[in-house]
CSV table of C-alpha atoms in Angstrom, one decimal:
chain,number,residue,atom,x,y,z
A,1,UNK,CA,5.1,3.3,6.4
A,2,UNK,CA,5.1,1.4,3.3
A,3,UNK,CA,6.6,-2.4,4.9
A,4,UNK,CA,5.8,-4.2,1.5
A,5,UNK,CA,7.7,-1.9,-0.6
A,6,UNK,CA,4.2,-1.5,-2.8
A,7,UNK,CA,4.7,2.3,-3.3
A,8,UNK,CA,7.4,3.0,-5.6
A,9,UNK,CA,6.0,-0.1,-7.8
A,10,UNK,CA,3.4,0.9,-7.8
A,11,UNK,CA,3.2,4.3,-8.6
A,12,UNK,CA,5.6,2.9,-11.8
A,13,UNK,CA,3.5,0.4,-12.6
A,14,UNK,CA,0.3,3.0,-12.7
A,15,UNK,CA,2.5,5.6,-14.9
A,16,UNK,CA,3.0,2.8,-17.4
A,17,UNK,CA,-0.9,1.8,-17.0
A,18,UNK,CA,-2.2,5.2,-17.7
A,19,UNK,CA,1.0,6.1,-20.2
A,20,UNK,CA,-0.9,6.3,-23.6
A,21,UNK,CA,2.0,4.9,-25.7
A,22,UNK,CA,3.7,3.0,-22.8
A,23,UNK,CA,6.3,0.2,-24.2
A,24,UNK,CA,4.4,-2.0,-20.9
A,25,UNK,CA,1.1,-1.3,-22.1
A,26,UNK,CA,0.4,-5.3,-23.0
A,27,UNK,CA,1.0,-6.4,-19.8
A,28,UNK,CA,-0.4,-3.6,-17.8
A,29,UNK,CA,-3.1,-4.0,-19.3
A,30,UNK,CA,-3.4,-7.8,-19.0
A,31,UNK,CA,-3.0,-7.5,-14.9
A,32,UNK,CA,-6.3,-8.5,-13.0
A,33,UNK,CA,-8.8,-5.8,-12.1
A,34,UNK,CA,-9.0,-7.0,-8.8
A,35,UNK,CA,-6.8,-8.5,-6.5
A,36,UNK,CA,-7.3,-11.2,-3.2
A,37,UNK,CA,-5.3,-9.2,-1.3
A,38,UNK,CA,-6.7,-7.2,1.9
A,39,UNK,CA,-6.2,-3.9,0.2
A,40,UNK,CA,-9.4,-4.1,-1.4
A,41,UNK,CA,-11.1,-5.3,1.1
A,42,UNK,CA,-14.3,-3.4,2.5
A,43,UNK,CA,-14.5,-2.1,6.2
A,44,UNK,CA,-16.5,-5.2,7.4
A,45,UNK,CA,-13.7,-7.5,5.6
A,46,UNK,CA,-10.7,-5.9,7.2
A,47,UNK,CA,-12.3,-6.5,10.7
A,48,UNK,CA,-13.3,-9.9,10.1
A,49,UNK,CA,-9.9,-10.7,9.9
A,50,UNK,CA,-8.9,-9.9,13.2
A,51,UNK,CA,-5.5,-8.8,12.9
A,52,UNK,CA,-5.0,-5.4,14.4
A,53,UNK,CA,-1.2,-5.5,12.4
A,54,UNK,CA,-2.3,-6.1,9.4
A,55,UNK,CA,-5.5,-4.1,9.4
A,56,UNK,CA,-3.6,-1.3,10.6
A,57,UNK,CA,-1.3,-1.4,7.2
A,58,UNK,CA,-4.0,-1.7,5.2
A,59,UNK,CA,-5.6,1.6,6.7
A,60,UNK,CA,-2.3,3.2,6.6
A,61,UNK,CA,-1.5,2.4,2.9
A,62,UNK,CA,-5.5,4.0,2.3
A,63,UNK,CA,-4.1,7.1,3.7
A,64,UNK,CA,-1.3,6.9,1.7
A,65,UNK,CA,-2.8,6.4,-1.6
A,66,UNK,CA,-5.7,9.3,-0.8
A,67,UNK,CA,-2.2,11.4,-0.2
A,68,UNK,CA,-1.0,10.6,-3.2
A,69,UNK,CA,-3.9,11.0,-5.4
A,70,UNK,CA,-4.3,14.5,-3.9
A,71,UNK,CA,-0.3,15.4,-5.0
A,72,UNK,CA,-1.0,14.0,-8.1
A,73,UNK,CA,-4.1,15.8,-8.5
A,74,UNK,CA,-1.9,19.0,-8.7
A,75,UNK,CA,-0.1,20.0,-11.7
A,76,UNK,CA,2.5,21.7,-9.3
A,77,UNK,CA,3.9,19.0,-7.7
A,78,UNK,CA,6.7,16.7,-8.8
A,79,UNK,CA,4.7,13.7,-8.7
A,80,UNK,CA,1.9,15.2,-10.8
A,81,UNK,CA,5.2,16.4,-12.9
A,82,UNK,CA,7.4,13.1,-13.3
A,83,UNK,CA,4.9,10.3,-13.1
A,84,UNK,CA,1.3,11.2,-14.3
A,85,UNK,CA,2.3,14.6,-16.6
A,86,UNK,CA,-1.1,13.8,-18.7
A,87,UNK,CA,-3.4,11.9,-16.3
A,88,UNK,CA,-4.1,12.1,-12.9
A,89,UNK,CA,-5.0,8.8,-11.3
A,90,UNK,CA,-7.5,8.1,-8.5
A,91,UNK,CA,-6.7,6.7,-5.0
A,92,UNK,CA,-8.2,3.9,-6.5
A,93,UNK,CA,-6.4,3.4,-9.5
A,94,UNK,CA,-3.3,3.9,-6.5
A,95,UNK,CA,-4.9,1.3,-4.2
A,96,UNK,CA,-5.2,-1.1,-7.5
A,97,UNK,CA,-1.4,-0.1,-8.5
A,98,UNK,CA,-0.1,-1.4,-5.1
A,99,UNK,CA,-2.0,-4.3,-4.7
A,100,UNK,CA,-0.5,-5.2,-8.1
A,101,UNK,CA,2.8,-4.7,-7.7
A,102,UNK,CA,2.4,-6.5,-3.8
A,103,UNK,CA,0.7,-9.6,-5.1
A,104,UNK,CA,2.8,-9.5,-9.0
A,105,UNK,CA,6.2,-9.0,-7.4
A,106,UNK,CA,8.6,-11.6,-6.7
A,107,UNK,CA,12.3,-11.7,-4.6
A,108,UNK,CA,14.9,-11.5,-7.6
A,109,UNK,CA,18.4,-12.6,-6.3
A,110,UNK,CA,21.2,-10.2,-7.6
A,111,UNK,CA,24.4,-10.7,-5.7
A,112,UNK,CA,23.4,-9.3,-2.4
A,113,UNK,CA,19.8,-9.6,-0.9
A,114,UNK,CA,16.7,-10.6,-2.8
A,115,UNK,CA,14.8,-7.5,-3.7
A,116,UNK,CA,10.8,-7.5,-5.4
A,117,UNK,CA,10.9,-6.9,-8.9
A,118,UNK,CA,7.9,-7.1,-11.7
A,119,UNK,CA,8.9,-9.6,-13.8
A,120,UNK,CA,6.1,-10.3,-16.6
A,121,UNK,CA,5.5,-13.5,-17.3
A,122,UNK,CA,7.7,-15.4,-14.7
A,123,UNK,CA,5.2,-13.8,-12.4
A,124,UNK,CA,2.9,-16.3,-13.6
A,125,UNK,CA,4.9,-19.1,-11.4
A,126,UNK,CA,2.8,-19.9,-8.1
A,127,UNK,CA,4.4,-20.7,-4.7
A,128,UNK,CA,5.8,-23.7,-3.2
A,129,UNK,CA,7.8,-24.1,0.0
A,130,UNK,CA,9.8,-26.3,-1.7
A,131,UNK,CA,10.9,-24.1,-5.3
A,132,UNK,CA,12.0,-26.0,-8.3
A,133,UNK,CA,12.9,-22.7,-9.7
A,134,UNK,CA,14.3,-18.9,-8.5
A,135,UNK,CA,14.5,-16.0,-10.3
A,136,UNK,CA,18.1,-14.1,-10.6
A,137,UNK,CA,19.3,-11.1,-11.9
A,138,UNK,CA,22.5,-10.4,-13.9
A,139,UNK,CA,24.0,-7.5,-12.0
A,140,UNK,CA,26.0,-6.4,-14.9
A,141,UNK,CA,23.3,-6.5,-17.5
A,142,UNK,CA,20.1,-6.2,-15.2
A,143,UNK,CA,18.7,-9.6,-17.1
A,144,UNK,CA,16.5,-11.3,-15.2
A,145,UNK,CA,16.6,-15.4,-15.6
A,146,UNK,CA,14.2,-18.8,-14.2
A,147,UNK,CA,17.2,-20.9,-12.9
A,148,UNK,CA,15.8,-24.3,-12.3
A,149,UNK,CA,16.6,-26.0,-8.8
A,150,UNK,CA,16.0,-29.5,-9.4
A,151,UNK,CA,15.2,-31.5,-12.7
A,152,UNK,CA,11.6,-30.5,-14.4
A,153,UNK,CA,9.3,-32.7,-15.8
A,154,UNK,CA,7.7,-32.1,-18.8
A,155,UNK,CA,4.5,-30.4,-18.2
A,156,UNK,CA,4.9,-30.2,-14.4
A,157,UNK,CA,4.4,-26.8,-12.9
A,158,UNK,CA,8.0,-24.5,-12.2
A,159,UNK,CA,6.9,-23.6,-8.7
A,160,UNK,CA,9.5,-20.4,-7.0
A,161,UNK,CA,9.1,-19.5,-3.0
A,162,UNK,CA,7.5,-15.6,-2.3
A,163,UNK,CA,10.2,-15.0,0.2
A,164,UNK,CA,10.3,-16.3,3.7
A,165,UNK,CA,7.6,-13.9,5.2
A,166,UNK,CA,5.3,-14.7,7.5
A,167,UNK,CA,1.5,-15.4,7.3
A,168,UNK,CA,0.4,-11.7,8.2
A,169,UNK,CA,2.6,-10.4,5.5
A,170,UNK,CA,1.8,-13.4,3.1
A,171,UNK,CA,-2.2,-12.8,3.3
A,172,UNK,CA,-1.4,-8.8,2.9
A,173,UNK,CA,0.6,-9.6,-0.3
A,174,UNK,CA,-1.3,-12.5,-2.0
A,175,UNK,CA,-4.3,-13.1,-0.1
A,176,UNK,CA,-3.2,-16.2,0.9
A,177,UNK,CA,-1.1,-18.4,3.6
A,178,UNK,CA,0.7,-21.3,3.4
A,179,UNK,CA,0.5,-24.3,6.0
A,180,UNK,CA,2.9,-25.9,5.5
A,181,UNK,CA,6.0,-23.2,5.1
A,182,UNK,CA,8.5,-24.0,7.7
A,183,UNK,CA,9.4,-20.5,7.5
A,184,UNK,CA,6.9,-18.9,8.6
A,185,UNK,CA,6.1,-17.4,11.5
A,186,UNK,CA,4.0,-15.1,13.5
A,187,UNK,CA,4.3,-11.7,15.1
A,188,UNK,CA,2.4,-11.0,18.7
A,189,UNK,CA,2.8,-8.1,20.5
A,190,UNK,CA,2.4,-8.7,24.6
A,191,UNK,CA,1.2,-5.3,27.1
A,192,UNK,CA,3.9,-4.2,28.7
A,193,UNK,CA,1.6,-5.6,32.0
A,194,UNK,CA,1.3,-8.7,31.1
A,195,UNK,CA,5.6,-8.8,30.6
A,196,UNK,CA,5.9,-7.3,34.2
A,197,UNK,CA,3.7,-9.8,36.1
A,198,UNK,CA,5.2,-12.7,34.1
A,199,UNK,CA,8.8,-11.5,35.3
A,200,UNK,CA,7.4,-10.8,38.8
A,201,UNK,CA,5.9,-14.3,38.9
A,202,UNK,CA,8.9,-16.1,37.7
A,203,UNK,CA,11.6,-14.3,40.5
A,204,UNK,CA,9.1,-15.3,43.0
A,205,UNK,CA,8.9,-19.4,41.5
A,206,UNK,CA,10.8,-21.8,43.1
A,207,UNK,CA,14.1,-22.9,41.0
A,208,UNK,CA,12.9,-25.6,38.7
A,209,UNK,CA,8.9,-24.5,39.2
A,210,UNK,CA,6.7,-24.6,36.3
A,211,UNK,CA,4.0,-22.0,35.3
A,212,UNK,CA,0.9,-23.3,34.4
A,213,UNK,CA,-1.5,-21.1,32.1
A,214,UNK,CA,-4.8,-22.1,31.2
A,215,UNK,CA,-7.3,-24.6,31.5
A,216,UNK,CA,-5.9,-27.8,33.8
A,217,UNK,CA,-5.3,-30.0,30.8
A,218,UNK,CA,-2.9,-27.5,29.3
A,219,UNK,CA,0.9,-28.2,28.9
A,220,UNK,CA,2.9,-26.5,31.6
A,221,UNK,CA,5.3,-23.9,30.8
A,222,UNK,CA,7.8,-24.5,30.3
A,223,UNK,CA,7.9,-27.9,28.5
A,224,UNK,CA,9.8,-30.3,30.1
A,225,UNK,CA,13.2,-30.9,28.6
């Protein structure tokens, strides 16, 4: 499973990186060492984080990378063939490449749906839920412009919005979340238990009941209208 779309950036972008007379080699080699983003993070770190989702990516992509690594290891394979024909990279290096391309990458609009691209330089813009700038993409010629959304000021900062993901995805990709995004949300998965009995309960309420969950201070549910 690869839900950030990391892999096949990736595994460019660390071609390019290791490619001894890559075109891309300035701003490979420019890219950060290390990244906020969860896929570095140690054992402990994933855990304190306490979200069994997004740890559970992280672990998959791991496996993912050692895979990888091992294919690429081997002259014989078309990976080992088509993107590292002279050096064979490390799940690390792999790990590195994806958290790269998942924390450089921005949504370039191109006529249909916004897809993540590695744009150097306008990857340098930070987030803001409210953008003064996007990035689009001339489907004919494949250029990619800044289009501004509002008038700049001089010196002010040219701000673009990481796509409307939601805080699981956001930390996993950039290491960080953002308050006050109105569209963000959150995922939550429920036992199929817990579903039952809340169904069972509500055939046996009264028309018009309310549920009450919690401590005795705690809105009822549902809110009144």
């Amino acid at each position: 499973p690869d839900r950030l779309g990391a892999l096949p950036l990736g595994v460019r972008l660390l071609r390019e990186h290791l490619a001894p007379s890559s075109a891309w080699a300035g701003y490979t080699r420019a890219l950060p060492g290390a990244f906020a983003s969860p896929f570095g993070f140690r054992d402990a770190q994933l855990r304190a984080l306490k979200c069994e989702a997004l740890v559970r990516h992280v672990l998959e992509l791991r496996e993912i990378t050692r895979a990888l690594a091992a294919a690429a290891a081997n002259s014989t394979t078309e990976l080992a063939r088509t993107a590292f024909p002279s050096t064979r990279p490390s799940a690390s290096d792999l790990t590195w490449a994806c958290a790269a391309a998942a924390s450089r990458a921005l949504p370039v609009r191109g006529g249909g749906e916004a897809e993540p691209a590695l744009v150097p330089l306008l990857d340098l813009c930070n987030h803001s839920a409210e953008p003064t700038a996007e990035l689009v993409r001339d489907a004919a010629t494949g250029a990619v412009s800044l289009v501004a959304l509002a008038p700049l000021d001089a010196g002010g900062s040219v701000t673009v919005h990481y796509g409307e993901i939601g805080s699981e995805e956001r930390i996993l990709r950039y290491g960080f979340v953002d308050d006050d995004d109105p569209a963000d949300f959150v995922s939550a998965r429920f036992d199929a238990l817990i579903v039952d009995t809340a169904h069972t309960l509500g055939e046996a309420l009264p028309p018009g009941s309310t549920l009450r969950v919690g401590a005795p201070d705690e809105p009822a549910w549902p809110p009144p209208p």
